[in-house]
XYZ file of C-alpha atoms in Angstrom:
538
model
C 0.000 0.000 0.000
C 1.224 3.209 -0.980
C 1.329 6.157 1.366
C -0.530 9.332 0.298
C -0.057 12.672 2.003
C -2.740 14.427 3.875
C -5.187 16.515 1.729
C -5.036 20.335 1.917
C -7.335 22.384 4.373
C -9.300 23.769 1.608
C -10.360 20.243 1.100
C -9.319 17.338 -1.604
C -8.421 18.611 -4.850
C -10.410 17.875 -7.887
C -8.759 15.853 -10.341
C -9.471 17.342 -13.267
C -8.100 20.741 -11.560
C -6.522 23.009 -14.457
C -2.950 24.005 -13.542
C -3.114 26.803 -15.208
C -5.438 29.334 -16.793
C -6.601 27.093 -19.476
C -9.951 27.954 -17.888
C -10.518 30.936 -20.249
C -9.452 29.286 -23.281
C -13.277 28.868 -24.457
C -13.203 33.098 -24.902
C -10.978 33.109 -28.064
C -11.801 29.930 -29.118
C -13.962 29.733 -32.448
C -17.694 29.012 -31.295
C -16.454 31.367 -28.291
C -20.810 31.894 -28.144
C -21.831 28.780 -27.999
C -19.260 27.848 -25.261
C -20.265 30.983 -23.341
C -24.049 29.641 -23.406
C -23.122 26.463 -22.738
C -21.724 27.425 -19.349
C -24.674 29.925 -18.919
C -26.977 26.816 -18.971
C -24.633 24.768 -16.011
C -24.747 28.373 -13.522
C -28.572 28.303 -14.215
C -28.602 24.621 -12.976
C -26.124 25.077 -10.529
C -28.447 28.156 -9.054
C -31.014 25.300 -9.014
C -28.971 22.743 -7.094
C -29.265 19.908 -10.456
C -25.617 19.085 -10.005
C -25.418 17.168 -13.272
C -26.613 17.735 -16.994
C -26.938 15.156 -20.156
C -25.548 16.950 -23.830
C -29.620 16.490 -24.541
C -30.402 18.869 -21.564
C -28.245 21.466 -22.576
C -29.365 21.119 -25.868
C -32.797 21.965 -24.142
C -31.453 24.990 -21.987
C -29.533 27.169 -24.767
C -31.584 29.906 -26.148
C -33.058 29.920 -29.239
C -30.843 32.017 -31.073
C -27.558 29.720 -30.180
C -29.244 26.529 -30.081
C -28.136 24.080 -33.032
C -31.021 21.851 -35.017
C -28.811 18.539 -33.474
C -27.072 18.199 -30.401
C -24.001 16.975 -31.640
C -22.398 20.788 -31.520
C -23.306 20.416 -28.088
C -21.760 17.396 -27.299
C -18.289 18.350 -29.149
C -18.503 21.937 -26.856
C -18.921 20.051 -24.036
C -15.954 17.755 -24.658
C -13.825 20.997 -25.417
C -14.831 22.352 -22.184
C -13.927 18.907 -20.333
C -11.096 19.194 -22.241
C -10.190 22.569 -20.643
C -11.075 22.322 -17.438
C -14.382 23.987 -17.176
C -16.077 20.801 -16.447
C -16.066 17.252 -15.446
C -16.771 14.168 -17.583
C -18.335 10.805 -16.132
C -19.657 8.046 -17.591
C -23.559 7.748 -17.699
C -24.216 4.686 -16.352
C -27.774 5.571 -15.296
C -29.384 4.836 -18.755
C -26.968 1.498 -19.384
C -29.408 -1.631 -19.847
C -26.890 -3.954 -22.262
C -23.048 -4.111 -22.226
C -22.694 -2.596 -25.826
C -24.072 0.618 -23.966
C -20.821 0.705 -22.232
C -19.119 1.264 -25.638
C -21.279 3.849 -26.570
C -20.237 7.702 -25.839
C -22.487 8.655 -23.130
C -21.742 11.280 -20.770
C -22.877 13.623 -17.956
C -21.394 16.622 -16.924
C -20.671 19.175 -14.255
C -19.197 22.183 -13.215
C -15.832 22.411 -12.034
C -14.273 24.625 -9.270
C -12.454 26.391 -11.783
C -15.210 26.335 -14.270
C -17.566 28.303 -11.444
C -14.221 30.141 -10.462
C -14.375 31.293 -14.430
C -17.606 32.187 -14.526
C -17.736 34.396 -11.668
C -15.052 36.208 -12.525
C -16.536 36.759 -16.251
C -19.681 37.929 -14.264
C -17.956 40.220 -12.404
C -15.753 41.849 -15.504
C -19.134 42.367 -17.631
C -20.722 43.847 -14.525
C -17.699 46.575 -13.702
C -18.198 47.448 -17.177
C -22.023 47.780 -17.103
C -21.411 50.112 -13.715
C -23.449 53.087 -13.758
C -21.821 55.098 -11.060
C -23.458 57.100 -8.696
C -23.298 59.959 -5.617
C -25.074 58.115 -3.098
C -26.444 61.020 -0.555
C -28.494 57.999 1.569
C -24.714 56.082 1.540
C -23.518 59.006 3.741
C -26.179 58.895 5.922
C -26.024 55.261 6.954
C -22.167 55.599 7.308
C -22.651 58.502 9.434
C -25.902 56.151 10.993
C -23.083 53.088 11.420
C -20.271 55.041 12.736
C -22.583 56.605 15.783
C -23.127 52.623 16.404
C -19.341 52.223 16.754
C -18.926 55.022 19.165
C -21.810 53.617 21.117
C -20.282 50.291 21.203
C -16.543 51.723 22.001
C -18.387 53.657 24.838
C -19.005 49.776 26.462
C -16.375 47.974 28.454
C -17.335 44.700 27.032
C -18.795 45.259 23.621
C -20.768 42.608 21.862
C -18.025 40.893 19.552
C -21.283 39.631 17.225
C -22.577 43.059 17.083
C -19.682 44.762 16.092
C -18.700 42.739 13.916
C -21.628 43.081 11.821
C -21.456 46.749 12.218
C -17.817 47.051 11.021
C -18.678 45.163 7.834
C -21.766 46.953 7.123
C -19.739 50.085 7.536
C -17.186 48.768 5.109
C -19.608 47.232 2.714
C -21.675 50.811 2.853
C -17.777 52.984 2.205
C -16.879 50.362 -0.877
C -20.169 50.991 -2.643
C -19.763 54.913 -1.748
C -16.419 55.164 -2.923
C -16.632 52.816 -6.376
C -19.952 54.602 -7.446
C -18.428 58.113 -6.618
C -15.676 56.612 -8.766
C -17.712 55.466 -11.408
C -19.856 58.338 -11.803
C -17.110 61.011 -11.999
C -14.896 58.699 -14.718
C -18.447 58.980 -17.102
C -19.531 62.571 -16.002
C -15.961 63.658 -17.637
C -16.938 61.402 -20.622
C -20.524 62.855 -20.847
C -18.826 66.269 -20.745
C -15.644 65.105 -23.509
C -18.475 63.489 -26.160
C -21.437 66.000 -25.401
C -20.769 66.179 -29.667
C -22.530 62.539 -29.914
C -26.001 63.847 -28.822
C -26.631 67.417 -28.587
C -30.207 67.463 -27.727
C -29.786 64.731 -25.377
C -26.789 66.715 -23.431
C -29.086 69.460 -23.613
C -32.180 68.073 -21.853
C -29.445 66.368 -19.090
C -27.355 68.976 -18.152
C -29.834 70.694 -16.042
C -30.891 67.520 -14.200
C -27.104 67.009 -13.716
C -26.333 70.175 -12.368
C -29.483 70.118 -9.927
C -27.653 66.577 -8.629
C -24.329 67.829 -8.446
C -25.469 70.501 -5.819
C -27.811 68.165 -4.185
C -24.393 65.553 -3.512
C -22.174 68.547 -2.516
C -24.590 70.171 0.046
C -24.972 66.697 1.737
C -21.294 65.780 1.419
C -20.359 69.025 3.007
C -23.290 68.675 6.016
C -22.463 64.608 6.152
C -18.672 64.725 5.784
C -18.444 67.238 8.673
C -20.251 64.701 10.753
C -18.811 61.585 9.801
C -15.320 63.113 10.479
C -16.378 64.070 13.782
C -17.593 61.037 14.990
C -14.151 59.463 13.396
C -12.157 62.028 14.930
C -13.785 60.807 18.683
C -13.232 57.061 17.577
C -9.552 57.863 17.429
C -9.409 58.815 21.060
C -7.008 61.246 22.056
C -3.712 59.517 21.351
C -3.708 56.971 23.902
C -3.178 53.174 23.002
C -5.086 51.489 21.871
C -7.993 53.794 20.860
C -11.721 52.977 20.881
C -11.572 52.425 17.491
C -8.904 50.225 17.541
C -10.285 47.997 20.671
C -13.236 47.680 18.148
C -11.455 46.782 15.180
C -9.456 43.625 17.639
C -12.766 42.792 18.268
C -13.699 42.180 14.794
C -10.585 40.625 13.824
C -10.358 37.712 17.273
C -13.792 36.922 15.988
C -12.697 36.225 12.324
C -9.674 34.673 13.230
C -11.806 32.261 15.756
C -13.654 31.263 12.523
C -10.311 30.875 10.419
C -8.462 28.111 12.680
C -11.627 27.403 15.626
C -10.321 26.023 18.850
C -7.253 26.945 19.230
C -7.725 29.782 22.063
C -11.099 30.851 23.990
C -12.734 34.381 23.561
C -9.477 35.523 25.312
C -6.130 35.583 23.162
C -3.567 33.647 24.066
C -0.160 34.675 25.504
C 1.080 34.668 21.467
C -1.561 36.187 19.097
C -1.909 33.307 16.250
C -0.887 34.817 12.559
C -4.883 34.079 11.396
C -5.456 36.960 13.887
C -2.598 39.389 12.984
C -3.257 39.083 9.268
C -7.746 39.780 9.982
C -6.369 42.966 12.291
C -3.921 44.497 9.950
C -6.675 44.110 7.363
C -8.863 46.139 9.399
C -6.386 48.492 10.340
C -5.863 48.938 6.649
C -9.913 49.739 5.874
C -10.123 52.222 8.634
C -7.191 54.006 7.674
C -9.205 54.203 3.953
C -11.817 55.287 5.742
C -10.512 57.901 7.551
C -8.579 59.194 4.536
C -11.436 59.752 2.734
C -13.007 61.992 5.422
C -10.591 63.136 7.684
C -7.962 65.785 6.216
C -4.125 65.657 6.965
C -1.890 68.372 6.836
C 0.066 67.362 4.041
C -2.934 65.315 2.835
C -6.966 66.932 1.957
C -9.315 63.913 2.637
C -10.428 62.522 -0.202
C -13.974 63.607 -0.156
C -12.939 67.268 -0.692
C -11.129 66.267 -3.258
C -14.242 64.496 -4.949
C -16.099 67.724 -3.605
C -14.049 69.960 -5.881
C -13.983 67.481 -8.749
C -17.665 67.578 -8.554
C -17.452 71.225 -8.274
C -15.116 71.825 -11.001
C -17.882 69.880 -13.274
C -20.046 72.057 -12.959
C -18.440 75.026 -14.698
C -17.281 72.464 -17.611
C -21.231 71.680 -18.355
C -21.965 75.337 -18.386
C -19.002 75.947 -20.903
C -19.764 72.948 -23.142
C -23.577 74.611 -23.344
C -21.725 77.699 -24.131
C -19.862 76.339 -26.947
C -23.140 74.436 -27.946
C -24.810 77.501 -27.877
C -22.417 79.488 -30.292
C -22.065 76.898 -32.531
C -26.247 76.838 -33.002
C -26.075 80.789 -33.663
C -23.313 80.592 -35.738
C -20.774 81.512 -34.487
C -17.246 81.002 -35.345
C -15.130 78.587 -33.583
C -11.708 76.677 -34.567
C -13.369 73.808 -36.140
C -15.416 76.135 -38.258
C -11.953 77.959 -39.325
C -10.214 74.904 -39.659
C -13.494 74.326 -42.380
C -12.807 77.525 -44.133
C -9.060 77.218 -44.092
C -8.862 73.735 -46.013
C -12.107 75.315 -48.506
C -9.907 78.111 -49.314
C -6.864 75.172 -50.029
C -8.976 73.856 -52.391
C -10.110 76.950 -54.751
C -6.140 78.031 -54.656
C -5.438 77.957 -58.202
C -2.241 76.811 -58.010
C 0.633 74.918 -55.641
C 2.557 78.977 -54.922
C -1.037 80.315 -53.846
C -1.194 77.376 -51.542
C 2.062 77.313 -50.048
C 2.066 81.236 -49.697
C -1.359 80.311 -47.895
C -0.382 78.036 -45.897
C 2.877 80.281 -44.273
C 0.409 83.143 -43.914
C -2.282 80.519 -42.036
C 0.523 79.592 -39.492
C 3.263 82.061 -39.533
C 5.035 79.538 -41.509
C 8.466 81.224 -42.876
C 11.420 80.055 -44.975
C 14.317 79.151 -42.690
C 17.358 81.799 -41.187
C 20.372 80.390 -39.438
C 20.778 79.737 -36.014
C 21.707 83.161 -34.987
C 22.916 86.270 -36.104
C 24.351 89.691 -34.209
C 23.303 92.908 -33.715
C 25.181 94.074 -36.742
C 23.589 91.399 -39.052
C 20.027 91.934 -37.688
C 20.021 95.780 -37.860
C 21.401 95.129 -41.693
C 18.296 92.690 -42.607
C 16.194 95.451 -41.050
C 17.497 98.083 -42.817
C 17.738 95.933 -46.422
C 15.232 93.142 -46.233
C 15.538 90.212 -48.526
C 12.643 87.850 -49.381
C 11.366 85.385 -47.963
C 11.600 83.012 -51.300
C 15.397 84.316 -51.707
C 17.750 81.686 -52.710
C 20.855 80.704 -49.940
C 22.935 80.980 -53.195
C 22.147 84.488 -54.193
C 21.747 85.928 -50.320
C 24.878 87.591 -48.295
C 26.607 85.458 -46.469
C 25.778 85.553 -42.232
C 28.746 85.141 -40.117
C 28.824 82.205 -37.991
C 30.559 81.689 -35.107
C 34.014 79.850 -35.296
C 33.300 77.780 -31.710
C 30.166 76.424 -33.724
C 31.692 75.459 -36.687
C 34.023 73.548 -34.990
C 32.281 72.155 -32.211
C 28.571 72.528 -33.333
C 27.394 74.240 -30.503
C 27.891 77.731 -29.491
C 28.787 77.025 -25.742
C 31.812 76.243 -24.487
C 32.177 72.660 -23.184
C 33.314 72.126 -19.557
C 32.691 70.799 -16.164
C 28.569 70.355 -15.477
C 27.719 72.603 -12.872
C 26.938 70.871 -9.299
C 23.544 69.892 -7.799
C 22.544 72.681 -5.773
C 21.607 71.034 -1.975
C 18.109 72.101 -0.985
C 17.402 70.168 2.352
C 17.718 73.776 3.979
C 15.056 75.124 2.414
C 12.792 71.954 2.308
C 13.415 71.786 6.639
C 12.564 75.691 6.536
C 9.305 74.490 4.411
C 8.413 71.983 6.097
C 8.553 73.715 9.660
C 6.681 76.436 8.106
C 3.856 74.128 7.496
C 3.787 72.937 10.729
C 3.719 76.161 12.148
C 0.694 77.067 10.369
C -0.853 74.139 11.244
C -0.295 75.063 14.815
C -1.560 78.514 14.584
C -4.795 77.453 12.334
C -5.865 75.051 15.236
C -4.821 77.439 17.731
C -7.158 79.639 16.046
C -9.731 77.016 15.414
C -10.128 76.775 19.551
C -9.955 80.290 20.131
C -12.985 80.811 17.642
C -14.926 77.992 18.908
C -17.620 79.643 21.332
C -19.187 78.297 24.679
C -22.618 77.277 23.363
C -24.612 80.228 21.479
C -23.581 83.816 21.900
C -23.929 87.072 20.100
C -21.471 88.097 17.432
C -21.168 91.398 19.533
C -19.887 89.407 22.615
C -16.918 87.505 20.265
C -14.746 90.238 21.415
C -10.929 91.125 19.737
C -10.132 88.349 17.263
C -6.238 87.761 16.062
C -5.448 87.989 12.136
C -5.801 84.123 11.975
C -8.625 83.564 13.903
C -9.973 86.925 11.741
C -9.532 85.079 8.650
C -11.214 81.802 10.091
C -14.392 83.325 11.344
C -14.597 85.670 7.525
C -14.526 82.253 5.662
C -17.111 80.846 8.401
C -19.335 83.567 8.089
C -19.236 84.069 4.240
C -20.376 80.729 4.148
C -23.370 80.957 5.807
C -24.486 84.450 4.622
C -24.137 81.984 1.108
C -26.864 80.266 2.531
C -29.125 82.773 3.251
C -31.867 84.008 1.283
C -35.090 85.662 1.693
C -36.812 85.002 4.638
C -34.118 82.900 6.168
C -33.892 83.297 10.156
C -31.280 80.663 11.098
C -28.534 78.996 8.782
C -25.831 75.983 9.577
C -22.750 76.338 7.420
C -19.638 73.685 7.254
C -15.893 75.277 6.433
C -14.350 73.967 3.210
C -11.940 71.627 5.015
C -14.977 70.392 7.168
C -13.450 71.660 10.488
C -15.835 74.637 11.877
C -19.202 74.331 11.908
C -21.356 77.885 12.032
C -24.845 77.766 13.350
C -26.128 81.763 12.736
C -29.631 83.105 13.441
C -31.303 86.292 12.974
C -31.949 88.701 16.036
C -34.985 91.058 15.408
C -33.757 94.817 16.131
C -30.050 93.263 17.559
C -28.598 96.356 16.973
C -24.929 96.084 15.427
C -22.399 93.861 16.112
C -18.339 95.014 16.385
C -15.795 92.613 16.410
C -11.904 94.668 17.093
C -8.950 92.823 15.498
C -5.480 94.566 15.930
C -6.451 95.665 11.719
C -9.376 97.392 12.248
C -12.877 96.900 13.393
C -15.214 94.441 11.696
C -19.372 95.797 11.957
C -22.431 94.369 11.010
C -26.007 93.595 11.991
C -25.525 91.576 15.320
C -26.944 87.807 15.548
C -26.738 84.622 17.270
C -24.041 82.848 16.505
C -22.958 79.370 17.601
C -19.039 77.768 16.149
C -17.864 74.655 16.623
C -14.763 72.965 16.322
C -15.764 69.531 14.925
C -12.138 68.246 14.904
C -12.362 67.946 19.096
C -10.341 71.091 19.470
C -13.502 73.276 20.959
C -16.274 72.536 22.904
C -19.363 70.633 20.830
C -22.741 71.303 21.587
């Protein structure tokens, strides 16, 4: 008896197992449709638990418009496919009832692992491509929804490992659509925009429903994002070890790793954390650090969804300039394709090859060819006696040339290259600079913060920064205001402050000092937070 090693954990191998990626041979294949159908017909079954399938059922299951009059194509696919790898040949020994049946050709067939493995990956590349992307307002509000659960559960001292679980995946699940549909969308916005030429009328009759979403998705990103980085900004604790966040994410990963090698340790790790469990919490680790760097801005780094804030922006004003363009074009007016038009009409009525070529250098400031140089003297000689452009070199004066070039063929004179100048001074000087406005923007960010709601009259003297800061806050939310508004919430660009402003009837006039000047205006209510956790939230 021979000695066979143990199987794998996966499971025993299938024999028939491709070792390669002879899988997705049936795609260039000739008859690459009818092998396609073919393994439509054994996912249908599959979906429908019938395990195995006769050439004669198949036959049955293609559609109409694939389906050959006998179903000896179908047998010969289905012996390619074998052949590949796709799927598995047995003998039919259900219908045998004499032994010359044996020596007939009858078959059934199934699936293979990396026939299914094939097919879902086929699935999957036809559905990317099929993508319609999307800005998914309701996305942000169950991320914002799911990360309140987190801080709920980090607030516990023994959080439910089932429960947040579940929540962390949800959260990641909800973030991957978010970001691949804001994706999406923006990749075929910009090709909307590039071949608006394909279907005027129907660019036309979009563009204002497009616009109307655009604002719509930046209003709620700017509301949402200010929110969701909030609540991520508390999750991250305030730089002690290990955060809430991270307790939660352990959480998530002992549970996963419990399911990837089960007993091996209780609901408490053991004194060395198994790899299964390392690899599930760097994962994590790796997600929330996406997550956060799509919300939460860095000095040296904007958060990704201001970035997809001013893409969307930036659209905008490239819709309204295509309709412009669109626009002039329908009243006729000129652009460059029109003089492009004109230009090669005009080529053609020249009467002869001289009218076109003396076209052609007035079209583009096309001229005969001077040398490489010439001085002063030379120049203020050609300006004095000019000599035609069609002039032959033969019968023009001579331009002196300098000796260095003819010898060398270049006019400069050949030596040492000159050294790298070293610029780690002024990158350290940069790079402290930065952080020095950093620290004076969140210095400022606290000192503007106010202690629940207060008038603007009772801010007080406000330093240049801080100045600056509360401008940009309250341009904002004036933005906001139209007629008949009486209170107003406003987010900063970076997402940071948060202005809540209402309307005082007869408040008089408000004066805020700064060491530039005095700043007056009708006084209201006025409420600022810092949403980073540099001020007091209310």
């Amino acid at each position: 008896m021979s000695s066979t090693s143990p199987p794998p954990p996966g499971g025993l191998p299938e024999p028939d197992a491709p070792s390669d990626h002879s899988a997705f041979a049936h795609l260039n294949a000739p008859n690459a449709g009818l092998y396609r159908a073919v393994m439509a017909v054994f996912v249908r079954a599959k979906e429908q638990f019938r395990v195995h399938l006769r050439p004669e059922e198949v036959h049955t299951g293609l559609p109409e418009t694939l389906r050959p009059p006998t179903a000896d194509p179908v047998a010969d696919a289905l012996a390619k496919l074998a052949l590949w790898g796709n799927l598995r040949q047995d003998p039919d020994t259900e219908r045998v009832t004499a032994v010359e049946d044996f020596y007939r050709r009858r078959h059934i067939y199934q699936l293979t692992r990396a026939g299914e493995a094939a097919e879902r990956a086929l699935h999957t590349y036809d559905e990317a491509l099929g993508q319609r992307g999307a800005l998914q307002t309701v996305a942000l509000d169950d991320i914002a929804t799911q990360l309140r659960a987190l801080l709920e559960l980090a607030g516990q001292d023994d959080p439910d490992p089932a429960v947040t679980h579940l929540t962390l995946r949800g959260l990641v699940d909800r973030f991957t659509d978010l970001a691949d549909n804001a994706s999406a969308f923006m990749g075929s916005l910009q090709r909307t925009i590039d071949l608006h030429d394909a279907d005027v009328d129907a660019f036309l009759a979009y563009k204002d429903r497009l616009i109307s979403y655009l604002e719509r998705f930046i209003a709620d990103l700017i509301t949402r994002g200010a929110e969701i980085a909030g609540v991520l900004t508390a999750l991250d604790g305030d730089g002690t070890s290990p955060s809430p966040a991270e307790r939660l994410l352990r959480v998530a990963a002992l549970r996963e790793a419990a399911d990837a090698a089960p007993g091996q340790w209780d609901d408490e790790l053991p004194a060395e954390e198994p790899p299964q469990f390392r690899e599930a919490l760097e994962a994590w680790l790796r997600r929330w650090e996406g997550l956060r760097s799509w919300f939460v801005s860095a000095p040296d780094r904007p958060a990704q969804s201001q970035r997809l804030r001013v893409s969307a922006r930036s659209a905008i004003p490239q819709l309204l300039r295509v309709v412009a363009v669109i626009n002039e074009r329908r009243t006729g007016r000129s652009d460059r394709s029109a003089d492009f038009r004109a230009l090669a009409r005009w080529f053609a009525e020249a009467p002869d090859d001289d009218a076109r070529h003396r076209l052609w250098r007035t079209a583009f400031g096309l001229h005969p060819s001077r040398h490489l140089t010439v001085d002063p003297a030379t120049a203020d000689a050609r300006e004095q006696d000019q000599v035609p452009a069609a002039t032959p070199w033969s019968e023009a004066e001579p331009l002196t040339i300098s000796p260095r070039l003819r010898r060398t063929g270049s006019y400069e004179r050949r030596g040492r290259s000159r050294k790298v100048v070293d610029r780690s001074e002024e990158r350290r000087y940069l790079a402290e600079l930065a952080r020095k406005q950093a620290r004076e923007i969140a210095a400022a960010r606290a000192g503007l913060a106010t202690d629940g709601t207060v008038r603007l009259s009772a801010l007080g003297e406000l330093d240049p920064v801080a100045f600056g800061l509360f401008l940009q806050l309250l341009g904002d939310a004036l933005a906001r205001w139209g007629p008949g508004t009486t209170e107003t919430v406003a987010t900063s660009n970076d997402g940071t402050m948060e202005i809540h402003l209402s309307a005082i009837a007869d408040g008089g006039t408000a004066t805020v000092h700064t060491p530039g000047g005095t700043f007056s205006g009708p006084d209201h209510l006025v409420r600022i937070t810092d949403v980073t956790g540099g001020g007091t939230t209310w």
